Every structure is written in structure tokens, then in C-alpha cells.
Coordinates of C-alpha atoms in Angstrom, one line a residue:
M4 CA 108.4 121.4 9.2
T5 CA 107.0 118.6 11.8
D6 CA 106.3 120.1 15.3
N7 CA 108.9 118.3 17.1
T8 CA 106.4 117.4 20.0
W9 CA 103.8 116.2 17.7
L10 CA 106.4 113.8 16.7
D11 CA 107.5 112.5 19.8
R12 CA 103.8 112.1 21.0
W13 CA 103.5 109.8 17.4
D14 CA 107.1 108.2 18.5
E15 CA 106.2 107.3 22.7
R16 CA 102.8 106.1 21.3
Y17 CA 104.7 103.9 19.2
S18 CA 107.0 102.3 21.2
N19 CA 105.3 100.4 23.3
D20 CA 105.1 96.3 22.7
E21 CA 101.9 96.8 22.8
F22 CA 100.2 97.9 19.2
A23 CA 98.4 101.4 19.9
Y24 CA 95.3 100.7 18.4
G25 CA 95.8 97.0 17.8
T26 CA 96.4 94.2 15.1
E27 CA 92.8 93.6 12.8
P28 CA 92.0 96.3 10.4
N29 CA 89.1 98.9 11.0
N30 CA 85.7 97.8 10.0
Y31 CA 85.7 100.2 7.0
L32 CA 88.6 99.8 5.9
K33 CA 88.2 96.3 5.9
D34 CA 84.2 96.3 3.9
Q35 CA 84.8 99.2 1.6
L36 CA 88.5 97.8 0.0
Q37 CA 87.4 94.0 -0.4
K38 CA 85.3 95.4 -2.7
L39 CA 88.0 96.9 -4.8
N40 CA 90.1 94.9 -7.1
P41 CA 93.8 94.7 -5.7
G42 CA 96.1 97.2 -7.4
S43 CA 97.9 99.7 -5.8
I44 CA 97.1 101.6 -2.6
L45 CA 98.8 104.7 0.0
F46 CA 98.3 104.5 3.4
P47 CA 99.0 108.2 4.3
A48 CA 99.6 108.3 8.8
E49 CA 99.5 104.4 9.1
G50 CA 101.5 104.0 12.3
E51 CA 101.9 100.5 13.2
G52 CA 100.6 98.7 9.9
R53 CA 97.1 96.9 10.7
N54 CA 95.7 98.8 7.8
A55 CA 98.6 98.7 4.9
V56 CA 99.3 94.6 6.3
F57 CA 95.7 93.9 5.9
A58 CA 95.9 95.1 2.4
A59 CA 98.9 93.7 1.4
Q60 CA 97.0 90.2 2.5
L61 CA 94.4 90.4 -0.2
G62 CA 97.1 91.0 -3.1
W63 CA 97.3 94.5 -2.8
N64 CA 101.1 96.7 -3.8
V65 CA 100.9 98.2 -0.7
S66 CA 102.8 102.0 -0.1
A67 CA 102.5 103.7 3.2
F68 CA 104.1 106.4 5.1
D69 CA 104.1 108.1 8.5
I70 CA 106.1 110.9 10.5
S71 CA 107.2 108.2 13.6
S72 CA 109.6 105.5 13.2
E73 CA 108.2 104.0 15.7
G74 CA 105.2 103.0 13.8
K75 CA 107.8 102.1 11.1
N76 CA 109.6 99.2 13.2
K77 CA 106.0 98.3 14.9
A78 CA 104.6 97.6 10.5
L79 CA 107.5 95.7 10.2
Q80 CA 107.3 93.6 12.7
L81 CA 103.2 92.5 11.7
T82 CA 104.4 92.3 8.6
K83 CA 107.1 89.2 9.2
I84 CA 103.9 88.1 11.5
N85 CA 102.2 88.1 8.4
N86 CA 104.7 87.2 6.0
V87 CA 103.8 90.0 3.6
K88 CA 105.6 93.2 2.5
I89 CA 104.9 96.7 2.5
D90 CA 107.1 99.9 1.5
Y91 CA 106.7 101.9 4.4
Q92 CA 108.9 105.4 4.4
V93 CA 108.9 107.7 7.0
G94 CA 108.9 110.9 6.8
E95 CA 106.7 114.5 5.3
L96 CA 104.3 113.8 2.7
Q97 CA 106.0 116.7 0.6
T98 CA 109.4 115.1 1.0
L99 CA 108.7 111.4 -0.2
D100 CA 108.8 110.2 -3.8
F101 CA 105.8 109.3 -4.8
Q102 CA 104.3 109.8 -8.5
E103 CA 101.4 111.7 -9.7
E104 CA 98.8 109.3 -10.6
Q105 CA 100.8 106.3 -8.8
F106 CA 97.7 104.8 -6.7
D107 CA 94.8 103.1 -7.5
A108 CA 93.0 103.4 -3.9
I109 CA 94.5 106.1 -1.2
A110 CA 93.7 105.0 2.1
L111 CA 93.0 107.8 5.0
I112 CA 91.9 105.6 8.5
Y113 CA 92.1 108.0 11.6
A114 CA 94.8 110.5 9.7
H115 CA 93.9 113.6 11.4
F116 CA 97.3 115.7 10.3
P117 CA 97.5 119.1 12.1
A118 CA 94.4 121.6 11.2
D119 CA 96.7 124.0 8.9
I120 CA 98.4 121.6 6.9
K121 CA 95.1 118.8 7.2
S122 CA 93.1 120.0 3.6
S123 CA 96.7 120.7 1.3
I124 CA 97.7 116.8 2.5
H125 CA 94.7 116.4 1.3
K126 CA 95.2 117.7 -2.2
M127 CA 98.5 116.7 -2.2
L128 CA 97.6 112.8 -1.6
D129 CA 94.7 114.0 -4.8
K130 CA 97.5 113.8 -7.0
Y131 CA 98.6 110.6 -6.6
L132 CA 95.7 108.8 -7.5
R133 CA 95.0 107.4 -11.2
K134 CA 92.1 109.1 -12.5
G135 CA 88.8 106.4 -12.0
G136 CA 90.9 105.7 -8.9
F137 CA 89.4 105.6 -5.3
I138 CA 89.9 107.2 -1.5
I139 CA 89.0 105.5 1.0
F140 CA 88.1 107.6 4.3
E141 CA 86.8 107.3 7.9
A142 CA 88.2 110.0 10.2
F143 CA 86.6 111.3 13.2
S144 CA 83.9 114.5 12.9
K145 CA 83.9 117.5 14.3
N146 CA 80.8 116.2 16.7
H147 CA 84.1 114.1 17.9
L148 CA 84.6 117.0 20.2
E149 CA 81.6 116.6 22.5
L150 CA 82.1 112.6 23.1
V151 CA 86.1 112.4 23.2
L152 CA 85.4 115.4 26.1
K153 CA 83.6 112.6 28.1
N154 CA 85.3 110.0 27.0
E155 CA 88.4 110.2 26.6
K156 CA 89.3 106.2 25.7
I157 CA 87.1 106.9 22.5
G158 CA 90.6 108.6 21.1
G159 CA 91.1 111.3 18.8
P160 CA 92.5 115.0 18.4
K161 CA 90.9 117.6 21.1
D162 CA 90.8 120.8 19.2
I163 CA 88.3 121.3 16.8
G164 CA 90.3 122.0 14.2
S165 CA 91.5 118.5 13.2
L166 CA 88.8 116.8 13.1
F167 CA 86.3 116.9 9.7
S168 CA 83.5 118.8 8.5
I169 CA 81.1 116.5 5.6
D170 CA 81.6 119.8 4.2
E171 CA 85.5 119.9 4.3
I172 CA 85.7 116.3 2.6
T173 CA 83.7 117.6 0.0
S174 CA 85.8 120.6 -0.4
D175 CA 89.2 118.7 -0.3
F176 CA 88.5 116.8 -2.8
P177 CA 86.4 117.8 -5.6
N178 CA 86.5 115.6 -9.0
Y179 CA 85.2 112.7 -7.1
D180 CA 82.2 110.7 -7.2
I181 CA 80.6 110.3 -3.9
I182 CA 80.0 106.2 -3.3
E183 CA 79.4 107.0 0.1
L184 CA 79.6 110.3 2.5
L185 CA 77.9 110.4 6.2
E186 CA 79.0 111.5 9.1
T187 CA 77.4 108.5 12.1
E188 CA 78.6 107.4 15.5
I189 CA 79.7 104.2 15.8
E190 CA 81.4 102.2 18.5
L191 CA 85.4 101.5 18.0
N192 CA 86.9 98.9 19.8
E193 CA 90.5 99.1 18.1
G194 CA 93.6 98.6 20.4
V195 CA 94.0 100.5 24.1
F196 CA 93.4 103.8 22.4
H197 CA 90.0 103.9 20.4
N198 CA 87.2 102.5 22.7
G199 CA 84.1 103.7 22.4
T200 CA 81.7 106.0 20.6
G201 CA 82.9 108.1 18.2
S202 CA 81.4 110.5 15.8
V203 CA 82.8 109.8 12.6
I204 CA 82.6 111.1 8.6
R205 CA 83.2 108.1 6.7
F206 CA 83.9 108.9 2.6
V207 CA 84.4 106.5 -0.3
G208 CA 84.7 108.5 -3.5
Q209 CA 86.4 107.4 -7.1
K210 CA 88.6 110.4 -9.0
R211 CA 86.5 111.9 -12.4

């Protein structure tokens, strides 16, 4: 079950007129998605829709979900502005009606699930990706904790368990050919809540 304080936090963040993380796609997603032929793609924890809308503009058949109805409202605003359509569901993954091997790609962009469920979410998502499909992942690493404590404007979780390591990714996605997997520091300038130097894990994998 979703912790109500967790849900309230995201509803509050997304209820403002301003887009919390901007309206432009994440740079890593943008670079990686343009290397693939459009098909069907899923965006977990998609928030206000900036990445989903970009994929739709490229011709992808886009599905997305988040626990925040306020996030969905903002995402649908963005689809109208850009004249695209996405299927956006609100709820926790286990309550949604995605099908096994439904998707050609899954994009996990700062999809920081609570520490006690994040690996199980990854393993659940794997079932929805067809063989030969791709995971595109960028999220804060465990070494990010030191950076966010120095600069809150960079954003990201402040508990180590919600942050990621390379070992966790290889454990959560064992049946993938690794195209790229690295930890690196990057400069983020995404809306109000991602600004400054962050430590991230980047992963692109193709399902065997």
C-alpha cells in the first residue's frame, strides 16, 4: 500500500502551476530513445509527463503511470500543448492492467520507489518487457546522498536505501545484455527540483 505521506508529497509537488522538473525531456532519455525504432514504451513514476510526451512526439505508443493524480493532470496538460496522446494510469503497479511482454521499452527516469519495494517493482516491470526490448534507466546513486546534503537544490532521496548502486541494477535485471552501465556525476538543470551536480547510475540493457 502507498504511504499517504508519500502520496501527499507528490500531489503537493505536482499541484503547482510550474512544472516541478520542467517540460523538456531528460537528456539521457532523449539521447537513448532516439537510437531506437519507435514501438510501445512504458514510463513508470512518470510524474508530470515530460519524458512520455517526448516519446510520443517521436512516434512511440506511450503508456505511463504514477501514484499522483496531480501528476497525471499536469501530464495531460502537456499532451494538449504538444498535440500528442499518452495512456496515463494512476495507481500502484500491481493494481494496473499491463500485460506480459506488452512493451518494447521501459524508461525508468528518476523512478525512486521506496527502498523496501524498489527491487520488486523492477522485477515486476521486467515481465512487461518483451524479449529483445530495452530498459533505459537514470536515477541517483548511493553516492548522491553526500551531494544532496550539501545542495538540496539537486533533489533526490535523502535516505540511502532509496538510492541505487550498480550492483543493485545488475541484481534486479540479471537477464539483460548490458549496453551501458555506469556511475557518473552530471550537471542537472531540470525545472525547480533538479539543479546542480548529482551522482547517477545510467543503464541501458536489452532483454535476452
